[in-house]
N, CA, C and O atoms as a DFTB+ gen file, in Angstrom:
620 C
 N C O
     1  1     -25.393    -149.509     120.478
     2  2     -24.105    -148.976     120.276
     3  2     -24.356    -147.344     120.057
     4  3     -23.751    -146.565     120.793
     5  1     -25.315    -146.809     118.971
     6  2     -25.666    -145.497     119.045
     7  2     -26.240    -144.898     120.432
     8  3     -25.943    -143.787     120.870
     9  1     -27.038    -145.745     120.997
    10  2     -27.591    -145.116     122.453
    11  2     -26.291    -144.923     123.449
    12  3     -26.128    -143.960     124.198
    13  1     -25.501    -145.923     123.313
    14  2     -24.137    -145.680     124.131
    15  2     -23.345    -144.560     123.842
    16  3     -22.688    -143.962     124.694
    17  1     -23.396    -144.256     122.613
    18  2     -22.456    -143.155     122.224
    19  2     -23.216    -141.865     122.545
    20  3     -22.563    -140.932     123.012
    21  1     -24.582    -141.714     122.334
    22  2     -25.460    -140.610     122.705
    23  2     -25.369    -140.405     124.205
    24  3     -25.228    -139.233     124.553
    25  1     -25.430    -141.417     125.255
    26  2     -25.404    -141.318     126.679
    27  2     -24.064    -140.870     127.010
    28  3     -24.006    -140.013     127.893
    29  1     -22.904    -141.289     126.459
    30  2     -21.651    -140.833     126.671
    31  2     -21.236    -139.270     126.244
    32  3     -20.526    -138.478     126.863
    33  1     -21.993    -139.091     124.849
    34  2     -21.743    -137.421     124.832
    35  2     -22.474    -136.454     125.618
    36  3     -22.093    -135.311     125.870
    37  1     -23.756    -137.102     126.058
    38  2     -24.554    -136.454     126.976
    39  2     -24.085    -136.129     128.101
    40  3     -24.154    -134.971     128.513
    41  1     -23.450    -137.254     128.877
    42  2     -22.952    -137.162     130.102
    43  2     -21.654    -136.092     130.331
    44  3     -21.459    -135.281     131.236
    45  1     -20.814    -136.444     129.082
    46  2     -19.617    -135.456     129.014
    47  2     -20.230    -133.987     128.879
    48  3     -19.764    -133.080     129.568
    49  1     -21.231    -133.771     128.026
    50  2     -21.804    -132.373     128.102
    51  2     -22.162    -131.900     129.371
    52  3     -21.766    -130.801     129.761
    53  1     -22.839    -132.593     130.017
    54  2     -23.578    -132.230     131.565
    55  2     -22.246    -132.047     132.404
    56  3     -22.171    -131.044     133.113
    57  1     -21.482    -132.694     132.384
    58  2     -20.103    -132.492     133.265
    59  2     -19.245    -131.276     132.878
    60  3     -18.606    -130.590     133.676
    61  1     -19.305    -131.124     131.733
    62  2     -18.544    -129.860     131.065
    63  2     -19.091    -128.339     131.513
    64  3     -18.393    -127.331     131.622
    65  1     -20.755    -128.474     131.776
    66  2     -21.180    -127.066     132.048
    67  2     -20.857    -126.573     133.269
    68  3     -20.418    -127.186     134.243
    69  1     -21.124    -125.337     133.137
    70  2     -20.596    -124.504     134.437
    71  2     -21.500    -124.696     135.526
    72  3     -22.674    -124.970     135.279
    73  1     -21.052    -124.574     136.820
    74  2     -22.036    -124.517     137.793
    75  2     -21.706    -123.413     138.455
    76  3     -20.701    -122.763     138.167
    77  1     -22.570    -123.079     139.463
    78  2     -22.602    -122.005     140.046
    79  2     -21.591    -121.907     141.397
    80  3     -21.638    -122.875     142.156
    81  1     -20.723    -120.847     141.728
    82  2     -20.311    -120.815     143.036
    83  2     -21.138    -120.750     144.251
    84  3     -22.082    -119.978     144.088
    85  1     -21.111    -121.204     145.217
    86  2     -22.015    -121.486     146.469
    87  2     -22.222    -120.151     146.899
    88  3     -21.334    -119.339     146.643
    89  1     -23.410    -119.716     147.611
    90  2     -23.732    -118.378     148.210
    91  2     -22.416    -117.944     149.277
    92  3     -21.998    -116.794     149.414
    93  1     -21.936    -119.049     149.919
    94  2     -20.971    -118.677     150.806
    95  2     -19.639    -118.038     150.214
    96  3     -18.982    -117.131     150.725
    97  1     -19.392    -118.696     149.044
    98  2     -18.173    -118.058     148.459
    99  2     -18.537    -116.750     147.887
   100  3     -17.663    -115.888     147.795
   101  1     -19.728    -116.520     147.496
   102  2     -20.017    -115.337     146.916
   103  2     -20.198    -114.497     147.910
   104  3     -19.776    -113.359     147.703
   105  1     -20.776    -114.737     149.092
   106  2     -20.709    -113.808     150.161
   107  2     -19.073    -113.244     150.525
   108  3     -18.653    -112.091     150.619
   109  1     -18.469    -114.373     150.658
   110  2     -17.086    -113.944     151.126
   111  2     -16.322    -113.039     150.093
   112  3     -15.552    -112.146     150.444
   113  1     -16.603    -113.348     148.809
   114  2     -15.997    -112.524     147.810
   115  2     -16.542    -110.936     147.863
   116  3     -15.823    -110.000     147.513
   117  1     -17.788    -110.784     148.306
   118  2     -18.241    -109.537     148.680
   119  2     -17.786    -108.859     149.647
   120  3     -17.367    -107.722     149.433
   121  1     -17.768    -109.456     151.026
   122  2     -17.223    -109.009     152.060
   123  2     -15.756    -108.678     152.267
   124  3     -15.283    -107.828     153.021
   125  1     -15.108    -109.544     151.423
   126  2     -13.399    -109.284     151.283
   127  2     -13.183    -108.310     150.361
   128  3     -12.151    -107.653     150.493
   129  1     -13.923    -108.059     149.448
   130  2     -13.598    -107.087     148.139
   131  2     -14.674    -105.999     148.437
   132  3     -14.789    -105.326     147.413
   133  1     -15.529    -105.536     149.436
   134  2     -16.471    -104.551     149.436
   135  2     -15.775    -103.123     148.695
   136  3     -16.503    -102.479     147.940
   137  1     -14.633    -102.750     148.890
   138  2     -14.379    -101.355     148.143
   139  2     -14.284    -101.574     146.646
   140  3     -14.489    -100.612     145.905
   141  1     -14.009    -102.690     146.172
   142  2     -13.926    -102.882     144.865
   143  2     -15.479    -102.941     144.324
   144  3     -15.804    -102.393     143.271
   145  1     -16.279    -103.566     145.042
   146  2     -17.737    -103.531     144.385
   147  2     -18.307    -102.034     144.422
   148  3     -18.982    -101.519     143.531
   149  1     -17.901    -101.427     145.642
   150  2     -18.428     -99.807     145.554
   151  2     -17.727     -98.972     144.407
   152  3     -18.312     -98.035     143.864
   153  1     -16.391     -99.376     144.052
   154  2     -15.649     -98.626     143.082
   155  2     -16.548     -99.019     141.703
   156  3     -16.866     -98.118     140.926
   157  1     -16.862    -100.161     141.498
   158  2     -17.332    -100.539     140.150
   159  2     -18.750     -99.798     140.085
   160  3     -19.212     -99.345     139.037
   161  1     -19.327     -99.734     141.220
   162  2     -20.818     -99.190     141.363
   163  2     -20.485     -97.586     141.071
   164  3     -21.285     -97.129     140.255
   165  1     -19.647     -96.758     141.466
   166  2     -19.118     -95.433     141.373
   167  2     -18.889     -95.377     139.877
   168  3     -19.367     -94.447     139.227
   169  1     -18.179     -96.335     139.304
   170  2     -17.853     -96.165     137.920
   171  2     -18.933     -96.246     136.866
   172  3     -18.972     -95.640     135.795
   173  1     -19.950     -97.253     137.451
   174  2     -21.233     -97.414     136.330
   175  2     -22.191     -95.929     136.529
   176  3     -23.021     -95.466     135.748
   177  1     -21.750     -95.411     137.828
   178  2     -22.799     -94.178     137.659
   179  2     -22.017     -93.061     137.126
   180  3     -22.711     -92.108     136.771
   181  1     -20.720     -92.926     136.973
   182  2     -20.005     -91.978     136.272
   183  2     -20.106     -92.259     134.648
   184  3     -20.063     -91.296     133.882
   185  1     -20.237     -93.552     134.165
   186  2     -20.161     -93.776     132.704
   187  2     -21.623     -93.975     132.365
   188  3     -22.128     -95.097     132.321
   189  1     -22.280     -92.871     132.131
   190  2     -23.767     -92.778     131.996
   191  2     -23.829     -93.274     130.501
   192  3     -23.036     -92.772     129.706
   193  1     -24.619     -94.119     130.121
   194  2     -25.148     -94.681     128.866
   195  2     -24.595     -96.148     128.431
   196  3     -24.851     -96.722     127.373
   197  1     -23.810     -96.600     129.448
   198  2     -23.520     -98.292     129.537
   199  2     -24.837     -99.000     129.782
   200  3     -25.510     -98.455     130.657
   201  1     -25.341    -100.012     129.262
   202  2     -26.496    -100.848     129.456
   203  2     -25.761    -102.079     129.852
   204  3     -25.940    -102.545     130.977
   205  1     -24.899    -102.670     128.957
   206  2     -24.345    -104.015     129.277
   207  2     -22.925    -103.995     128.915
   208  3     -22.456    -103.510     127.885
   209  1     -22.187    -104.659     130.015
   210  2     -20.890    -104.470     129.786
   211  2     -20.311    -106.181     129.917
   212  3     -20.574    -106.717     130.994
   213  1     -19.620    -106.954     128.972
   214  2     -18.954    -108.126     129.169
   215  2     -17.573    -108.031     128.771
   216  3     -17.263    -106.940     128.293
   217  1     -16.610    -108.952     128.853
   218  2     -15.214    -108.690     128.895
   219  2     -15.019    -108.421     127.226
   220  3     -14.045    -107.756     126.874
   221  1     -15.908    -108.917     126.267
   222  2     -15.761    -108.606     124.897
   223  2     -16.286    -107.556     124.223
   224  3     -15.753    -107.191     123.175
   225  1     -17.475    -106.878     124.758
   226  2     -18.284    -106.007     124.017
   227  2     -19.071    -105.090     125.087
   228  3     -19.483    -105.523     126.164
   229  1     -19.197    -103.983     124.713
   230  2     -19.994    -103.054     125.592
   231  2     -21.263    -102.485     124.676
   232  3     -21.179    -102.129     123.501
   233  1     -22.292    -102.487     125.389
   234  2     -23.592    -102.102     124.637
   235  2     -24.054    -100.641     125.498
   236  3     -24.077    -100.496     126.721
   237  1     -24.368     -99.748     124.559
   238  2     -24.838     -98.493     125.100
   239  2     -26.232     -98.077     124.612
   240  3     -26.780     -98.524     123.605
   241  1     -26.681     -97.260     125.365
   242  2     -28.204     -96.818     125.133
   243  2     -28.224     -95.442     124.437
   244  3     -29.299     -94.983     124.052
   245  1     -27.151     -94.817     124.276
   246  2     -27.131     -93.472     123.250
   247  2     -25.582     -93.741     122.704
   248  3     -24.970     -94.806     122.801
   249  1     -25.130     -92.572     122.138
   250  2     -23.874     -92.542     121.432
   251  2     -22.542     -92.237     122.451
   252  3     -21.425     -92.114     121.947
   253  1     -22.705     -92.146     123.628
   254  2     -21.654     -92.038     124.385
   255  2     -20.930     -93.504     124.485
   256  3     -21.557     -94.563     124.515
   257  1     -19.624     -93.395     124.526
   258  2     -18.525     -94.642     124.764
   259  2     -17.529     -94.204     125.717
   260  3     -17.193     -93.067     126.048
   261  1     -17.044     -95.585     126.165
   262  2     -16.103     -95.120     127.231
   263  2     -14.625     -95.487     126.389
   264  3     -14.613     -96.257     125.429
   265  1     -13.601     -94.915     126.830
   266  2     -12.217     -95.424     126.217
   267  2     -11.776     -96.862     126.466
   268  3     -12.240     -97.587     127.347
   269  1     -10.905     -97.164     125.663
   270  2     -10.420     -98.581     125.930
   271  2      -9.638     -98.732     127.115
   272  3      -9.404     -99.858     127.556
   273  1      -9.168     -97.587     127.730
   274  2      -8.450     -97.664     128.977
   275  2      -9.524     -97.797     130.048
   276  3      -9.321     -98.682     130.879
   277  1     -10.587     -97.100     130.166
   278  2     -11.594     -97.452     131.068
   279  2     -12.168     -98.714     131.107
   280  3     -12.371     -99.301     132.170
   281  1     -12.534     -99.323     129.658
   282  2     -13.100    -100.682     129.533
   283  2     -11.921    -101.512     130.311
   284  3     -12.243    -102.312     131.189
   285  1     -10.723    -101.329     130.012
   286  2      -9.787    -102.163     130.612
   287  2      -9.677    -102.247     132.060
   288  3      -9.362    -103.283     132.645
   289  1      -9.994    -100.914     132.745
   290  2     -10.240    -100.870     134.112
   291  2     -11.459    -101.478     134.731
   292  3     -11.480    -101.769     135.927
   293  1     -12.443    -101.668     133.953
   294  2     -13.609    -102.485     134.395
   295  2     -13.319    -103.954     134.218
   296  3     -13.913    -104.791     134.898
   297  1     -12.345    -104.306     133.246
   298  2     -12.077    -105.621     133.156
   299  2     -11.365    -106.273     134.168
   300  3     -11.520    -107.440     134.530
   301  1     -10.426    -105.291     134.685
   302  2      -9.509    -105.926     135.610
   303  2     -10.030    -105.824     137.035
   304  3      -9.396    -106.379     137.932
   305  1     -11.192    -105.120     137.312
   306  2     -11.813    -105.252     138.568
   307  2     -12.723    -106.455     138.543
   308  3     -12.750    -107.243     139.487
   309  1     -13.559    -106.615     137.334
   310  2     -14.240    -107.781     137.114
   311  2     -13.315    -108.984     137.386
   312  3     -13.624    -109.818     138.236
   313  1     -12.367    -109.060     136.783
   314  2     -11.528    -110.192     136.660
   315  2     -10.974    -110.617     138.174
   316  3     -10.936    -111.772     138.597
   317  1     -10.567    -109.463     138.869
   318  2     -10.107    -109.569     140.324
   319  2     -11.392    -110.209     141.194
   320  3     -11.124    -111.040     142.062
   321  1     -12.680    -109.851     140.978
   322  2     -13.722    -110.363     141.572
   323  2     -14.327    -111.637     140.998
   324  3     -15.368    -112.095     141.469
   325  1     -13.805    -112.103     140.178
   326  2     -14.395    -113.358     139.366
   327  2     -15.772    -113.159     138.964
   328  3     -16.638    -113.996     139.221
   329  1     -16.004    -112.096     138.351
   330  2     -17.445    -111.844     137.933
   331  2     -17.281    -111.961     136.541
   332  3     -16.891    -111.052     135.808
   333  1     -17.650    -113.341     136.119
   334  2     -17.283    -113.853     134.666
   335  2     -18.008    -113.202     133.604
   336  3     -17.515    -113.103     132.480
   337  1     -19.187    -112.736     133.901
   338  2     -20.094    -112.527     132.774
   339  2     -20.516    -110.782     132.950
   340  3     -21.663    -110.377     132.763
   341  1     -19.540    -110.023     133.279
   342  2     -19.941    -108.658     133.303
   343  2     -20.865    -108.190     134.281
   344  3     -21.035    -108.650     135.409
   345  1     -21.581    -107.007     133.615
   346  2     -22.680    -106.360     134.392
   347  2     -23.914    -105.708     133.375
   348  3     -23.713    -105.458     132.187
   349  1     -24.977    -105.525     133.942
   350  2     -26.146    -105.163     133.316
   351  2     -26.680    -103.932     134.186
   352  3     -26.916    -104.083     135.385
   353  1     -26.841    -102.845     133.611
   354  2     -27.786    -101.801     134.421
   355  2     -28.998    -101.862     133.817
   356  3     -29.204    -101.807     132.604
   357  1     -30.092    -102.021     135.010
   358  2     -31.208    -102.173     134.599
   359  2     -32.052    -100.760     134.515
   360  3     -32.859    -100.506     133.621
   361  1     -31.747     -99.962     135.520
   362  2     -32.248     -98.540     135.471
   363  2     -31.488     -97.770     136.313
   364  3     -30.435     -98.231     136.753
   365  1     -31.916     -96.496     136.652
   366  2     -30.969     -95.668     137.645
   367  2     -30.918     -96.316     138.913
   368  3     -30.107     -95.887     139.734
   369  1     -31.690     -97.333     139.224
   370  2     -31.761     -97.916     140.678
   371  2     -31.155     -99.262     140.629
   372  3     -31.120     -99.869     141.699
   373  1     -30.706     -99.797     139.654
   374  2     -30.252    -101.085     139.840
   375  2     -28.991    -101.338     138.916
   376  3     -28.863    -100.637     137.913
   377  1     -28.123    -102.242     139.194
   378  2     -26.899    -102.685     138.519
   379  2     -26.842    -104.021     139.009
   380  3     -27.081    -104.138     140.211
   381  1     -26.580    -105.064     138.364
   382  2     -26.350    -106.585     138.577
   383  2     -25.063    -106.958     137.844
   384  3     -24.907    -107.012     136.624
   385  1     -24.097    -107.226     138.879
   386  2     -22.786    -107.864     138.512
   387  2     -22.805    -109.468     138.520
   388  3     -22.707    -110.228     139.483
   389  1     -22.957    -109.748     137.183
   390  2     -23.341    -111.246     136.892
   391  2     -21.908    -112.246     137.270
   392  3     -20.976    -112.197     136.467
   393  1     -21.800    -113.014     138.335
   394  2     -21.065    -113.884     138.698
   395  2     -20.634    -115.063     137.998
   396  3     -19.482    -115.423     137.753
   397  1     -21.801    -115.650     137.691
   398  2     -22.017    -116.924     137.162
   399  2     -23.106    -117.431     136.279
   400  3     -24.254    -117.188     136.653
   401  1     -22.955    -118.037     135.265
   402  2     -24.036    -118.171     134.557
   403  2     -23.944    -119.906     134.039
   404  3     -23.103    -120.388     133.280
   405  1     -24.833    -120.454     134.568
   406  2     -24.964    -121.774     134.348
   407  2     -26.172    -122.450     133.247
   408  3     -27.321    -122.040     133.083
   409  1     -25.505    -123.584     132.591
   410  2     -26.644    -123.897     131.717
   411  2     -26.435    -125.608     131.664
   412  3     -26.082    -126.290     130.702
   413  1     -26.794    -126.049     133.087
   414  2     -26.615    -127.567     133.081
   415  2     -26.973    -128.296     132.013
   416  3     -26.208    -129.183     131.634
   417  1     -28.052    -128.084     131.413
   418  2     -28.710    -128.662     130.049
   419  2     -29.015    -127.465     129.279
   420  3     -28.993    -126.313     129.713
   421  1     -29.369    -127.927     127.818
   422  2     -29.984    -126.966     126.781
   423  2     -31.225    -126.145     127.101
   424  3     -31.499    -125.036     126.644
   425  1     -31.953    -126.897     127.988
   426  2     -33.253    -126.365     128.533
   427  2     -33.431    -125.773     129.593
   428  3     -34.542    -125.371     129.938
   429  1     -32.132    -125.588     130.432
   430  2     -31.829    -125.029     131.776
   431  2     -30.714    -124.069     131.912
   432  3     -29.526    -124.391     131.928
   433  1     -31.235    -122.718     132.020
   434  2     -30.383    -121.894     131.978
   435  2     -30.349    -120.769     133.484
   436  3     -31.403    -120.324     133.937
   437  1     -29.369    -120.529     133.933
   438  2     -29.611    -119.655     135.098
   439  2     -28.206    -118.693     135.235
   440  3     -27.219    -118.753     134.502
   441  1     -28.389    -117.929     136.219
   442  2     -27.456    -117.261     136.833
   443  2     -27.556    -116.531     138.169
   444  3     -28.619    -116.173     138.677
   445  1     -26.190    -116.323     138.750
   446  2     -26.300    -115.767     140.061
   447  2     -25.612    -114.270     139.898
   448  3     -24.756    -114.085     139.033
   449  1     -25.898    -113.574     140.488
   450  2     -25.389    -112.104     140.427
   451  2     -25.386    -111.493     141.793
   452  3     -26.170    -111.811     142.688
   453  1     -24.283    -110.438     141.899
   454  2     -24.383    -109.395     142.963
   455  2     -25.393    -108.162     142.409
   456  3     -25.138    -107.659     141.315
   457  1     -26.266    -107.803     143.005
   458  2     -27.187    -106.790     142.598
   459  2     -27.047    -105.587     143.830
   460  3     -27.000    -105.644     145.058
   461  1     -27.007    -104.448     142.802
   462  2     -27.100    -103.460     143.916
   463  2     -28.279    -102.697     143.485
   464  3     -28.320    -102.333     142.310
   465  1     -29.237    -102.408     144.278
   466  2     -30.320    -101.784     143.944
   467  2     -30.991    -100.909     145.222
   468  3     -31.179    -101.329     146.364
   469  1     -31.295     -99.562     144.689
   470  2     -32.066     -98.836     145.931
   471  2     -33.480     -99.033     145.903
   472  3     -34.188     -98.516     146.767
   473  1     -34.053     -99.883     144.793
   474  2     -35.599    -100.285     144.746
   475  2     -35.748    -101.575     145.846
   476  3     -34.821    -102.255     146.286
   477  1     -37.172    -101.702     146.150
   478  2     -37.622    -102.942     146.813
   479  2     -37.378    -104.108     146.057
   480  3     -37.875    -104.166     144.933
   481  1     -36.615    -105.162     146.531
   482  2     -36.579    -106.492     145.940
   483  2     -37.374    -107.515     146.464
   484  3     -37.346    -107.741     147.673
   485  1     -38.049    -108.135     145.737
   486  2     -38.765    -109.423     146.427
   487  2     -38.978    -110.601     145.459
   488  3     -39.237    -110.445     144.266
   489  1     -38.855    -111.723     146.033
   490  2     -39.028    -112.041     147.491
   491  2     -37.482    -111.949     148.064
   492  3     -36.595    -112.202     147.250
   493  1     -37.148    -111.645     149.249
   494  2     -36.124    -111.782     150.056
   495  2     -36.193    -113.254     150.494
   496  3     -37.216    -113.737     150.978
   497  1     -34.957    -114.004     150.284
   498  2     -34.995    -115.455     150.922
   499  2     -33.724    -115.601     151.684
   500  3     -32.730    -114.929     151.409
   501  1     -33.759    -116.472     152.634
   502  2     -32.633    -116.814     153.752
   503  2     -31.419    -117.436     152.836
   504  3     -30.291    -117.284     153.305
   505  1     -31.512    -118.009     151.782
   506  2     -30.405    -118.741     151.167
   507  2     -30.976    -118.862     149.445
   508  3     -32.069    -119.304     149.088
   509  1     -29.978    -118.379     148.643
   510  2     -30.359    -118.519     147.092
   511  2     -30.256    -119.950     146.802
   512  3     -31.089    -120.493     146.076
   513  1     -29.222    -120.629     147.358
   514  2     -28.691    -121.812     147.125
   515  2     -29.971    -122.856     147.108
   516  3     -30.019    -123.784     146.300
   517  1     -30.718    -122.675     147.814
   518  2     -32.122    -123.591     148.131
   519  2     -32.849    -123.663     146.645
   520  3     -33.482    -124.679     146.359
   521  1     -32.755    -122.648     145.773
   522  2     -33.603    -122.570     144.682
   523  2     -32.686    -123.115     143.334
   524  3     -33.240    -123.055     142.236
   525  1     -31.443    -123.587     143.407
   526  2     -30.837    -123.779     142.393
   527  2     -31.472    -124.986     141.664
   528  3     -31.441    -125.174     140.448
   529  1     -31.891    -125.554     142.336
   530  2     -32.442    -126.982     141.805
   531  2     -33.782    -126.983     141.201
   532  3     -34.017    -127.914     140.430
   533  1     -34.737    -126.080     141.415
   534  2     -35.844    -125.831     141.031
   535  2     -36.345    -125.704     139.883
   536  3     -37.550    -125.840     139.675
   537  1     -35.351    -125.382     138.845
   538  2     -35.618    -125.237     137.304
   539  2     -35.941    -123.654     137.280
   540  3     -35.440    -122.801     138.013
   541  1     -36.981    -123.453     136.175
   542  2     -37.422    -122.078     135.992
   543  2     -38.044    -121.355     137.015
   544  3     -39.043    -121.784     137.593
   545  1     -37.446    -120.142     137.310
   546  2     -37.873    -119.333     138.382
   547  2     -37.787    -118.176     138.337
   548  3     -36.720    -117.815     137.839
   549  1     -38.546    -117.255     138.686
   550  2     -38.316    -115.651     138.927
   551  2     -37.361    -115.437     139.891
   552  3     -37.086    -116.343     140.678
   553  1     -36.758    -114.256     139.948
   554  2     -35.546    -113.979     140.528
   555  2     -35.825    -113.929     142.123
   556  3     -36.801    -113.438     142.691
   557  1     -34.673    -114.590     142.701
   558  2     -35.092    -114.505     144.336
   559  2     -33.593    -113.478     144.813
   560  3     -32.622    -113.243     144.095
   561  1     -33.811    -113.050     146.118
   562  2     -32.721    -112.203     146.506
   563  2     -32.433    -112.563     147.660
   564  3     -33.306    -113.170     148.280
   565  1     -31.193    -112.320     148.279
   566  2     -30.695    -112.695     149.536
   567  2     -29.816    -111.446     150.046
   568  3     -28.797    -111.192     149.404
   569  1     -30.120    -110.705     151.080
   570  2     -29.590    -109.471     151.410
   571  2     -27.997    -109.582     151.888
   572  3     -27.677    -110.392     152.758
   573  1     -27.248    -108.907     151.399
   574  2     -25.637    -108.848     151.729
   575  2     -25.530    -107.613     152.674
   576  3     -24.951    -107.746     153.752
   577  1     -26.044    -106.471     152.324
   578  2     -25.882    -105.374     153.152
   579  2     -26.695    -104.292     152.371
   580  3     -27.268    -104.493     151.300
   581  1     -26.658    -103.010     153.124
   582  2     -27.667    -101.997     152.476
   583  2     -27.561    -101.857     151.062
   584  3     -26.522    -101.628     150.444
   585  1     -28.843    -102.028     150.534
   586  2     -28.854    -102.005     148.965
   587  2     -28.039    -103.186     147.929
   588  3     -28.072    -103.282     146.702
   589  1     -27.442    -103.867     148.767
   590  2     -26.592    -105.026     148.127
   591  2     -27.276    -106.407     148.293
   592  3     -27.557    -106.797     149.427
   593  1     -27.599    -107.291     147.011
   594  2     -28.114    -108.660     147.415
   595  2     -27.389    -109.628     146.601
   596  3     -26.769    -109.174     145.639
   597  1     -27.365    -110.615     146.773
   598  2     -27.135    -111.873     145.962
   599  2     -28.490    -112.138     145.287
   600  3     -29.546    -112.051     145.912
   601  1     -28.420    -112.456     144.028
   602  2     -29.609    -112.743     143.105
   603  2     -29.335    -114.132     142.370
   604  3     -28.248    -114.492     141.920
   605  1     -30.421    -114.774     142.341
   606  2     -30.632    -115.967     141.531
   607  2     -31.885    -116.020     140.615
   608  3     -33.035    -115.762     140.971
   609  1     -31.448    -116.421     139.294
   610  2     -32.550    -116.459     138.390
   611  2     -32.507    -117.581     137.432
   612  3     -31.469    -117.667     136.776
   613  1     -33.388    -118.417     137.231
   614  2     -33.310    -119.475     135.936
   615  2     -34.612    -119.253     135.217
   616  3     -35.672    -118.823     135.671
   617  1     -34.259    -119.696     133.808
   618  2     -35.244    -119.634     132.827
   619  2     -35.224    -120.705     131.915
   620  3     -36.050    -120.755     131.004
């Protein structure tokens, strides 16, 4: 009886975990909304000091802060683009807009993101969806357009 209860709870947990949108869906989102992605990128360049932005909190690397009005502007665009987990700015060359975060199991976490980077990204692959089932892996990148990529990483 306890074994059945455990298996039922585990199955419900697995079914309730988020899954990633397909790369085709993400590609369509990017190409259909390119202007909004470029707008977000311009905003992150203007708002120096933001390191991580989520719907609930903003992390800064210095004492600069953005207004609540500006934060709401970010939230509105992120919602429109279905970027569920905000963005991270890695350095002056790279910003990742985190489209989805999956945790199929407690020990398997991953995410897909739109990445803008003027730096060299490797490895470039023809499909990030091929790597979703491989478990832990370093990031892989699929080129969308000049300096724009889809990125997948698992840990």
